[in-house]
Coordinates of C-alpha atoms in Angstrom, one line a residue:
M1 CA 3.3 -43.9 -51.1
S2 CA 5.6 -45.3 -48.5
S3 CA 7.2 -41.9 -47.7
L4 CA 10.6 -43.5 -46.7
V5 CA 13.9 -41.7 -46.6
P6 CA 17.2 -43.6 -46.5
P7 CA 18.9 -43.7 -43.1
A8 CA 21.7 -41.2 -42.5
P9 CA 25.3 -42.2 -42.1
S10 CA 26.3 -42.8 -38.4
P11 CA 27.6 -39.8 -36.7
V12 CA 30.2 -41.9 -34.9
D13 CA 31.7 -42.6 -38.2
L14 CA 31.8 -38.9 -39.3
P15 CA 33.8 -36.9 -36.9
V16 CA 34.1 -33.3 -38.0
V17 CA 37.4 -32.9 -40.2
A18 CA 40.2 -31.1 -38.5
G19 CA 40.4 -27.5 -39.7
T20 CA 36.7 -27.1 -40.0
A21 CA 35.6 -23.5 -38.7
V22 CA 32.8 -23.7 -36.0
R23 CA 31.1 -21.4 -33.8
L24 CA 29.2 -22.1 -30.5
D25 CA 25.6 -21.4 -30.8
E26 CA 25.0 -17.9 -29.2
R27 CA 22.2 -19.2 -27.0
A28 CA 24.5 -21.6 -25.3
V29 CA 25.2 -20.9 -21.6
F30 CA 27.9 -22.2 -19.5
I31 CA 26.7 -23.3 -16.0
D32 CA 29.0 -24.3 -13.2
R33 CA 32.4 -25.8 -14.1
N34 CA 31.4 -28.4 -16.7
L35 CA 27.8 -27.9 -17.8
V36 CA 26.6 -26.2 -20.9
A37 CA 23.0 -25.5 -21.6
G38 CA 21.3 -24.9 -24.9
G39 CA 20.9 -26.7 -28.1
S40 CA 18.0 -27.9 -30.3
P41 CA 15.9 -29.0 -28.4
W42 CA 17.3 -27.4 -25.1
R43 CA 19.4 -29.7 -23.0
L44 CA 22.1 -29.8 -20.3
L45 CA 25.4 -31.3 -21.5
R46 CA 28.2 -32.3 -19.1
L47 CA 31.6 -31.6 -20.5
A48 CA 34.3 -34.1 -19.6
G49 CA 37.9 -33.2 -18.9
P50 CA 39.4 -30.4 -20.9
S51 CA 36.4 -30.2 -23.1
R52 CA 35.2 -27.1 -21.4
E53 CA 38.2 -25.1 -22.6
V54 CA 37.8 -26.5 -26.2
V55 CA 34.1 -25.4 -26.2
E56 CA 35.0 -21.9 -24.7
R57 CA 37.5 -21.5 -27.6
W58 CA 34.7 -22.1 -30.0
R59 CA 32.4 -19.5 -28.5
L60 CA 33.6 -16.7 -30.8
G61 CA 34.6 -19.0 -33.7
G62 CA 37.6 -21.2 -34.1
C63 CA 38.8 -24.3 -36.0
V64 CA 38.4 -27.9 -35.0
E65 CA 41.9 -29.2 -34.1
P66 CA 43.1 -32.8 -34.3
G67 CA 41.5 -35.0 -31.7
E68 CA 38.4 -32.7 -31.3
G69 CA 36.4 -34.0 -34.2
R70 CA 34.2 -36.4 -32.1
L71 CA 33.4 -33.5 -29.6
A72 CA 32.5 -31.2 -32.4
R73 CA 30.2 -33.8 -34.0
T74 CA 28.4 -34.4 -30.8
L75 CA 27.7 -30.6 -30.3
I76 CA 26.7 -30.2 -33.9
T77 CA 24.2 -33.0 -33.9
Q78 CA 22.7 -31.4 -30.7
G79 CA 22.4 -28.0 -32.1
L80 CA 25.1 -26.5 -29.7
L81 CA 27.6 -25.9 -32.5
H82 CA 27.4 -24.6 -36.0
P83 CA 29.8 -25.0 -38.8
I84 CA 31.0 -21.7 -40.5
T85 CA 30.5 -22.2 -44.1
T86 CA 31.8 -20.4 -47.0
D87 CA 30.2 -19.0 -50.1
E88 CA 33.1 -20.3 -52.3
V89 CA 31.2 -23.4 -53.7
D90 CA 30.1 -24.6 -57.0
V91 CA 26.4 -24.6 -57.6
G92 CA 26.6 -26.6 -60.8
D93 CA 25.2 -29.6 -59.1
V94 CA 22.0 -28.0 -58.0
E95 CA 18.7 -28.2 -60.1
V96 CA 15.7 -26.0 -59.4
V97 CA 12.2 -27.4 -59.1
V98 CA 9.3 -24.9 -59.3
P99 CA 5.9 -26.5 -58.5
L100 CA 2.7 -24.3 -59.2
R101 CA -0.8 -24.3 -60.4
D102 CA -1.6 -21.3 -62.5
D103 CA -0.1 -18.0 -61.3
S104 CA 1.9 -17.6 -64.4
T105 CA 2.6 -14.0 -63.6
S106 CA 4.6 -15.1 -60.4
L107 CA 6.3 -17.8 -62.3
S108 CA 7.5 -15.2 -65.0
A109 CA 9.0 -13.1 -62.3
L110 CA 10.8 -16.0 -60.6
L111 CA 12.2 -17.4 -63.8
S112 CA 13.7 -14.2 -64.7
Q113 CA 15.6 -14.2 -61.4
L114 CA 16.9 -17.7 -62.1
N115 CA 18.5 -17.1 -65.3
G116 CA 21.5 -19.5 -65.5
F117 CA 20.1 -22.2 -63.4
R118 CA 18.7 -25.5 -64.7
V119 CA 15.0 -25.2 -63.7
T120 CA 12.1 -27.7 -64.1
V121 CA 8.7 -26.1 -64.0
V122 CA 6.0 -28.5 -62.6
D123 CA 2.6 -27.5 -63.9
D124 CA 0.3 -29.2 -61.4
A125 CA -2.7 -29.4 -63.7
S126 CA -3.2 -25.7 -64.1
M127 CA -6.5 -24.3 -65.4
D128 CA -4.6 -22.1 -67.9
G129 CA -1.8 -24.4 -68.8
E130 CA -1.1 -22.7 -72.0
A131 CA 0.0 -19.5 -70.1
V132 CA 2.3 -21.6 -68.0
T133 CA 3.7 -23.2 -71.0
R134 CA 4.5 -19.9 -72.7
V135 CA 6.2 -18.4 -69.7
A136 CA 8.4 -21.6 -69.2
E137 CA 9.3 -21.8 -72.9
R138 CA 10.3 -18.2 -73.0
A139 CA 12.6 -18.6 -70.1
G140 CA 14.2 -21.8 -71.4
A141 CA 12.9 -24.0 -68.4
D142 CA 12.1 -27.5 -68.7
L143 CA 8.3 -28.0 -68.4
L144 CA 6.6 -31.0 -66.7
R145 CA 2.8 -30.8 -67.0
L146 CA 0.7 -33.1 -64.7
D147 CA -2.7 -34.2 -66.0
R148 CA -4.0 -34.6 -62.4
N149 CA -3.6 -32.1 -59.6
L150 CA -1.2 -33.7 -57.0
G151 CA -0.7 -30.9 -54.6
P152 CA 2.6 -29.2 -53.7
G153 CA 4.2 -32.5 -52.3
G154 CA 3.3 -34.6 -55.3
A155 CA 4.4 -31.9 -57.8
R156 CA 7.8 -31.6 -56.1
N157 CA 8.3 -35.3 -56.1
A158 CA 7.6 -35.3 -59.9
G159 CA 10.0 -32.5 -60.5
A160 CA 12.6 -34.1 -58.5
R161 CA 12.3 -37.4 -60.4
R162 CA 12.9 -35.6 -63.7
G163 CA 16.4 -34.6 -62.7
A164 CA 19.5 -36.4 -61.6
S165 CA 21.6 -33.6 -59.8
A166 CA 23.2 -34.1 -56.4
F167 CA 21.0 -31.3 -54.9
I168 CA 17.4 -30.3 -55.5
W169 CA 16.4 -26.8 -54.8
F170 CA 12.5 -26.5 -54.5
I171 CA 11.3 -22.9 -54.8
D172 CA 7.6 -21.9 -55.0
A173 CA 6.4 -19.5 -57.6
D174 CA 5.5 -16.8 -55.2
V175 CA 9.1 -16.6 -53.7
T176 CA 11.3 -13.6 -54.6
L177 CA 15.1 -14.0 -54.7
V178 CA 17.1 -10.7 -54.7
N179 CA 20.4 -12.5 -55.5
P180 CA 19.6 -16.1 -56.4
E181 CA 23.3 -17.1 -57.0
N182 CA 24.3 -15.8 -53.6
V183 CA 21.3 -17.7 -52.0
A184 CA 22.2 -20.9 -53.9
K185 CA 25.8 -20.8 -52.7
R186 CA 24.9 -20.1 -49.1
L187 CA 22.5 -23.1 -49.1
R188 CA 24.8 -25.3 -51.0
S189 CA 27.7 -24.7 -48.6
A190 CA 25.8 -26.2 -45.7
F191 CA 26.2 -29.6 -47.5
S192 CA 29.8 -29.6 -46.7
D193 CA 28.7 -31.6 -43.7
P194 CA 27.8 -35.0 -45.0
L195 CA 25.1 -35.4 -42.4
V196 CA 23.1 -32.5 -43.7
A197 CA 20.1 -33.6 -45.7
A198 CA 18.4 -30.2 -46.2
V199 CA 18.8 -26.6 -45.6
A200 CA 16.4 -23.6 -45.8
P201 CA 16.8 -19.8 -45.7
R202 CA 14.7 -17.4 -43.7
V203 CA 11.4 -16.8 -45.6
R204 CA 10.0 -13.4 -44.8
G205 CA 7.0 -11.6 -46.1
A206 CA 7.7 -9.4 -49.1
D207 CA 8.4 -5.7 -48.6
D208 CA 5.1 -4.6 -50.2
P209 CA 2.9 -1.7 -49.2
G210 CA -0.2 -2.3 -47.3
W211 CA -1.7 -3.3 -43.9
R212 CA -1.7 -7.1 -44.5
E213 CA 1.7 -7.1 -46.4
G214 CA 3.2 -5.1 -43.4
F215 CA 2.0 -7.7 -40.9
E216 CA 3.3 -10.4 -43.2
R217 CA 6.7 -8.8 -43.4
R218 CA 6.9 -8.8 -39.5
F219 CA 5.1 -12.0 -38.7
G220 CA 4.9 -14.2 -41.8
P221 CA 3.8 -17.7 -41.1
L222 CA 6.9 -19.1 -42.8
D223 CA 9.3 -16.9 -41.0
Q224 CA 11.5 -18.9 -38.4
G225 CA 13.1 -15.9 -36.8
P226 CA 16.6 -14.3 -36.9
K227 CA 18.8 -16.9 -35.3
P228 CA 20.4 -19.9 -37.3
S229 CA 19.5 -23.3 -35.8
L230 CA 19.5 -27.0 -36.3
V231 CA 15.8 -27.9 -37.2
V232 CA 14.3 -30.5 -34.7
A233 CA 10.7 -31.2 -33.6
G234 CA 10.2 -29.5 -30.2
A235 CA 13.1 -27.1 -30.7
S236 CA 12.9 -23.3 -31.1
V237 CA 12.9 -24.0 -35.0
S238 CA 10.9 -27.2 -35.2
F239 CA 10.4 -27.1 -39.2
V240 CA 11.3 -25.2 -42.2
P241 CA 8.9 -24.5 -45.1
G242 CA 9.2 -26.1 -48.4
A243 CA 8.7 -22.8 -50.2
C244 CA 12.5 -22.5 -50.5
L245 CA 14.4 -25.7 -49.5
M246 CA 17.5 -27.3 -50.8
V247 CA 17.7 -31.1 -50.4
R248 CA 20.5 -33.7 -50.8
R249 CA 19.3 -36.1 -53.4
E250 CA 20.9 -39.0 -51.6
A251 CA 18.5 -38.3 -48.6
F252 CA 15.4 -37.5 -50.6
G253 CA 14.1 -41.1 -50.9
D254 CA 10.4 -41.1 -51.6
G255 CA 10.3 -37.4 -50.9
F256 CA 7.1 -35.6 -49.8
D257 CA 4.0 -37.4 -48.9
D258 CA 1.7 -36.5 -51.5
S259 CA -1.4 -37.5 -49.6
L260 CA -0.8 -34.3 -47.5
R261 CA -2.0 -31.1 -49.3
V262 CA -0.7 -28.9 -46.3
G263 CA 1.9 -29.7 -43.8
E264 CA 3.8 -32.0 -46.2
D265 CA 7.0 -30.0 -45.7
V266 CA 6.8 -30.4 -41.8
D267 CA 6.3 -34.1 -42.4
F268 CA 9.2 -34.5 -44.7
V269 CA 11.6 -32.6 -42.5
W270 CA 10.6 -34.7 -39.4
R271 CA 11.1 -37.8 -41.4
L272 CA 14.6 -36.8 -42.4
T273 CA 15.5 -36.1 -38.7
D274 CA 14.0 -39.4 -37.6
A275 CA 16.4 -41.1 -40.2
G276 CA 19.4 -39.5 -38.5
W277 CA 19.9 -36.6 -41.0
L278 CA 20.5 -33.0 -40.0
V279 CA 18.3 -30.2 -41.3
R280 CA 19.8 -26.6 -40.9
Y281 CA 18.1 -23.3 -40.9
D282 CA 20.2 -20.5 -42.3
A283 CA 18.7 -17.3 -40.8
A284 CA 21.2 -15.0 -42.3
T285 CA 20.0 -15.9 -45.9
V286 CA 16.7 -14.3 -46.6
V287 CA 14.1 -14.7 -49.4
A288 CA 10.7 -13.0 -49.7
H289 CA 7.2 -14.6 -49.9
R290 CA 4.3 -12.6 -51.0
A291 CA 1.2 -12.4 -48.8
R292 CA -2.2 -13.8 -49.9
K293 CA -3.8 -11.2 -52.2
T294 CA -7.3 -11.2 -50.5
W295 CA -8.5 -11.2 -46.9
P296 CA -10.5 -14.5 -47.4
A297 CA -7.4 -16.0 -49.0
W298 CA -5.3 -14.9 -46.1
W299 CA -7.7 -16.3 -43.5
R300 CA -8.0 -19.6 -45.4
Q301 CA -4.2 -20.0 -45.5
R302 CA -3.9 -19.7 -41.7
H303 CA -6.9 -21.9 -41.2
L304 CA -5.4 -24.6 -43.4
Y305 CA -2.2 -24.5 -41.6
G306 CA -4.2 -25.3 -38.4
R307 CA -6.2 -28.0 -40.1
S308 CA -2.9 -29.7 -41.1
S309 CA -2.1 -30.4 -37.4
A310 CA -4.5 -33.3 -37.3
A311 CA -2.8 -35.3 -40.1
L312 CA 0.6 -34.5 -38.7
A313 CA -0.5 -35.6 -35.2
I314 CA -1.6 -38.9 -36.5
R315 CA 1.8 -39.4 -38.2
H316 CA 4.0 -37.9 -35.5
G317 CA 2.2 -38.0 -32.3
R318 CA 2.9 -35.5 -29.5
R319 CA 5.4 -33.5 -31.7
V320 CA 2.4 -31.6 -32.8
A321 CA 1.2 -30.9 -29.3
P322 CA 0.0 -27.3 -29.0
L323 CA 1.6 -26.9 -25.6
R324 CA 4.7 -28.6 -24.0
A325 CA 5.8 -28.1 -20.4
D326 CA 6.5 -30.1 -17.3
A327 CA 3.6 -30.5 -14.9
W328 CA 4.8 -28.3 -12.1
T329 CA 5.5 -25.4 -14.4
V330 CA 2.0 -25.5 -15.7
I331 CA 0.6 -25.8 -12.2
A332 CA 2.6 -22.8 -11.0
W333 CA 1.4 -20.6 -13.8
A334 CA -2.1 -21.8 -13.4
L335 CA -1.9 -20.7 -9.8
V336 CA -0.8 -17.2 -11.0
A337 CA -3.6 -17.1 -13.4
A338 CA -6.0 -17.9 -10.6
G339 CA -4.6 -15.2 -8.4
R340 CA -2.5 -17.5 -6.1
P341 CA 1.0 -16.1 -6.7
A342 CA 2.3 -17.2 -3.2
L343 CA 1.3 -20.9 -3.9
A344 CA 3.0 -20.5 -7.3
W345 CA 6.1 -19.4 -5.8
R346 CA 6.1 -22.3 -3.3
V347 CA 6.0 -24.6 -6.2
V348 CA 9.1 -22.9 -7.9
H349 CA 10.9 -23.0 -4.7
A350 CA 10.2 -26.6 -4.1
A351 CA 11.4 -27.5 -7.6
Q352 CA 14.5 -25.5 -7.0
R353 CA 15.2 -27.4 -3.8
H354 CA 14.5 -30.7 -5.4
A355 CA 16.9 -30.1 -8.2
R356 CA 19.6 -28.8 -5.8
T357 CA 19.5 -32.1 -3.8
T358 CA 19.2 -34.5 -6.7
T359 CA 20.1 -33.6 -10.2
F360 CA 22.7 -30.9 -9.2
A361 CA 24.0 -32.3 -6.0
S362 CA 27.4 -33.2 -7.5
T363 CA 28.1 -29.8 -9.1
L364 CA 30.5 -27.2 -7.6
N365 CA 27.7 -24.7 -6.8
P366 CA 24.3 -26.7 -6.7
D367 CA 22.4 -23.6 -5.5
D368 CA 23.5 -21.4 -8.3
V369 CA 23.0 -24.1 -11.0
A370 CA 19.5 -25.0 -9.6
R371 CA 18.5 -21.3 -9.6
E372 CA 19.8 -20.9 -13.1
V373 CA 18.3 -23.9 -14.7
V374 CA 15.2 -24.5 -12.6
T375 CA 14.0 -21.2 -11.3
R376 CA 14.8 -19.1 -14.4
H377 CA 13.3 -21.4 -16.7
M378 CA 10.0 -21.9 -14.8
L379 CA 9.7 -18.1 -14.4
S380 CA 10.4 -17.4 -18.0
A381 CA 7.8 -20.1 -19.2
G382 CA 4.8 -17.7 -18.5
G383 CA 4.9 -15.8 -21.8
P384 CA 5.5 -18.8 -24.0
L385 CA 2.8 -20.9 -22.3
A386 CA 0.2 -18.0 -22.6
R387 CA 1.3 -17.7 -26.3
A388 CA 0.8 -21.3 -26.9
V389 CA -2.6 -21.4 -25.3
V390 CA -3.9 -18.4 -27.1
R391 CA -2.4 -19.7 -30.4
T392 CA -4.6 -22.8 -30.3
F393 CA -7.3 -22.3 -27.7
G394 CA -7.9 -18.5 -28.2
V395 CA -11.7 -19.0 -28.9
A396 CA -12.0 -21.0 -25.7
V397 CA -10.1 -18.4 -23.7
L398 CA -12.5 -15.7 -25.0
A399 CA -15.5 -18.0 -24.2
A400 CA -14.3 -18.3 -20.6
A401 CA -14.1 -14.4 -20.3
L402 CA -17.8 -14.3 -20.6
H403 CA -18.1 -15.9 -17.1
P404 CA -17.8 -13.2 -14.5
R405 CA -15.4 -15.2 -12.2
L406 CA -13.1 -16.3 -15.0
R407 CA -13.3 -12.9 -16.8
R408 CA -10.2 -11.2 -15.4
G409 CA -7.9 -14.2 -15.6
A410 CA -9.1 -15.1 -19.1
L411 CA -8.7 -11.7 -20.4
G412 CA -5.2 -11.3 -18.7
L413 CA -4.1 -14.7 -20.4
F414 CA -5.5 -13.6 -23.8
A415 CA -3.7 -10.3 -23.6
L416 CA -0.4 -11.8 -22.6
G417 CA -0.6 -14.5 -25.2
T418 CA -1.6 -12.1 -27.9
L419 CA 1.0 -9.4 -27.1
W420 CA 3.9 -11.9 -26.5
R421 CA 4.1 -12.0 -30.3
W422 CA 5.8 -8.4 -30.1
R423 CA 8.3 -9.4 -27.4
H424 CA 11.1 -8.7 -29.8
D425 CA 9.5 -6.1 -32.0
R426 CA 8.0 -2.7 -31.7
L427 CA 4.2 -2.9 -30.9
R428 CA 2.1 -1.4 -33.8
V429 CA -1.4 -1.1 -32.6
A430 CA -2.6 -1.8 -36.1
D431 CA -1.0 -5.1 -36.1
V432 CA -3.0 -6.2 -33.0
P433 CA -6.3 -7.0 -34.8
L434 CA -4.4 -9.1 -37.5
G435 CA -2.5 -10.9 -34.8
V436 CA -5.8 -11.9 -33.1
A437 CA -7.3 -12.9 -36.5
D438 CA -4.2 -14.9 -37.2
D439 CA -4.3 -16.8 -34.0
L440 CA -8.2 -17.4 -34.3
A441 CA -7.9 -18.8 -37.8
Y442 CA -5.1 -21.1 -37.0
G443 CA -6.8 -22.2 -33.7
T444 CA -10.2 -22.9 -35.4
G445 CA -8.4 -24.7 -38.0
V446 CA -6.8 -27.1 -35.5
V447 CA -10.2 -27.9 -33.9
V448 CA -11.9 -28.5 -37.3
G449 CA -9.0 -30.6 -38.5
A450 CA -9.2 -32.7 -35.3
W451 CA -12.9 -33.0 -35.6
R452 CA -12.7 -34.1 -39.3
A453 CA -9.9 -36.7 -38.6
R454 CA -11.7 -38.0 -35.7
S455 CA -8.5 -37.7 -33.6
W456 CA -7.8 -35.2 -30.9
R457 CA -4.0 -35.6 -30.7
A458 CA -3.5 -32.2 -32.2
V459 CA -5.3 -30.4 -29.3
L460 CA -3.8 -32.5 -26.4
P461 CA -1.0 -30.8 -24.5
D462 CA 2.3 -32.7 -23.9
I463 CA 2.8 -32.5 -20.2
T464 CA 6.1 -34.0 -18.9
R465 CA 5.8 -36.2 -16.0
P466 CA 7.2 -34.7 -12.9
T467 CA 10.0 -36.1 -10.9
M468 CA 9.2 -34.0 -7.9
S469 CA 6.3 -35.3 -5.6
L470 CA 3.5 -33.4 -4.0
R471 CA 5.0 -34.3 -0.6
E472 CA 8.1 -32.3 -1.5
V473 CA 5.9 -29.2 -2.5
I474 CA 4.0 -29.1 0.6
G475 CA 7.1 -29.5 2.7
L476 CA 6.9 -33.0 3.9
A477 CA 10.1 -35.2 3.7
G478 CA 10.0 -37.3 0.5
R479 CA 12.0 -40.4 -0.5
G480 CA 13.5 -38.4 -3.3
T481 CA 13.8 -39.5 -6.9
R482 CA 16.7 -40.7 -9.1
P483 CA 18.5 -37.8 -10.7
P484 CA 17.8 -37.4 -14.4
R485 CA 20.7 -38.2 -16.5
L486 CA 22.7 -35.3 -18.0
T487 CA 23.7 -36.0 -21.5

């Protein structure tokens, strides 16, 4: 299939309507007199003229006034500003598509929650098709039975083609909705912005008893965290799962790539954003997703997620890179791991000096801006870098620990990368073995997928080319570089 989506309307032609309620992203930080940092992905934005006062007004929530629509649109498309939506919307133009293969018990539970919605059940060539048919007929749902198993992407596409509503709500059978109408209204309200093509809630593990279930509740693979965000590759929320996803039919196009059995939702979301559409993550709206029923199934799920990286990397290149950073940040933390913190600090200090004399030379307080932007970011990168390394290369790190000279650094790296998962949560010792198993399953899946695809793009880090020369780091006078442009 061509896997095409139609292009989005031009943001220039769609300034935010006056009177729209908005709120500045809580992670946005004002720096100096006219710089704001944040967004999806992170960036520095220079605010011109009185824009600083306008954006300050939106920090705690406010309305877009006449003449401010283009500024609001710019900040929204960059993830620095979020529209404040209302639940007072009609969901009569929403149709539900439930793809599944067997698991009629989960289907029965979900359909009982979706009473009152128009639902199409897509039976993706179940082994026990009669059980699925009985459940769908008992609930009054439309049933589409496929003769050949197409996988989740193909099944969703078939269900979407069955209807004609303005919005399609894809829900997997093993998802639980406590209040489906409220969830539907929250998601549907995001489409008041004509640039929004898709929106997803927070998908957490179900609140079931058990060791595996508890870990899933706290660290489910589909959970994108507690903060709302624009969904962009390389940002803090780089994708949202298709397990519960509402899509504007106008933007759906060819839909999911049915040649992908895993990762088809990641691919679909990235193609939407490539076409200029916005995809939103509504963290305040929460649904539950049950953990796999057995340990082998749990491991296989994580392993398959890792294996999907190879196919995604072939389609989307460096977006799937297991690690992203600028070269000098990587070098600085490599020096720390090698037991050379003094040399690492020299690199950080040189980077601050370089930024002060180039990029931020025209700011009111170049020293403060360079310290805030460069030094803080380089110092805070250690934990995420260790996490990224252990997530994909955990087996290699443990293998390195077998060497006497590398043991201390490798074990320290593995411990930091593993425990970084609990930076915002209370550490439960019983969770640690599952966290390690989760990372190893995913990491081995990445390597196996790359091997089978004969492509190593999924394991290659994305290291940004530095603007600072080695001469500057060692203290020699350099010719300097052109300051990077601030958007």
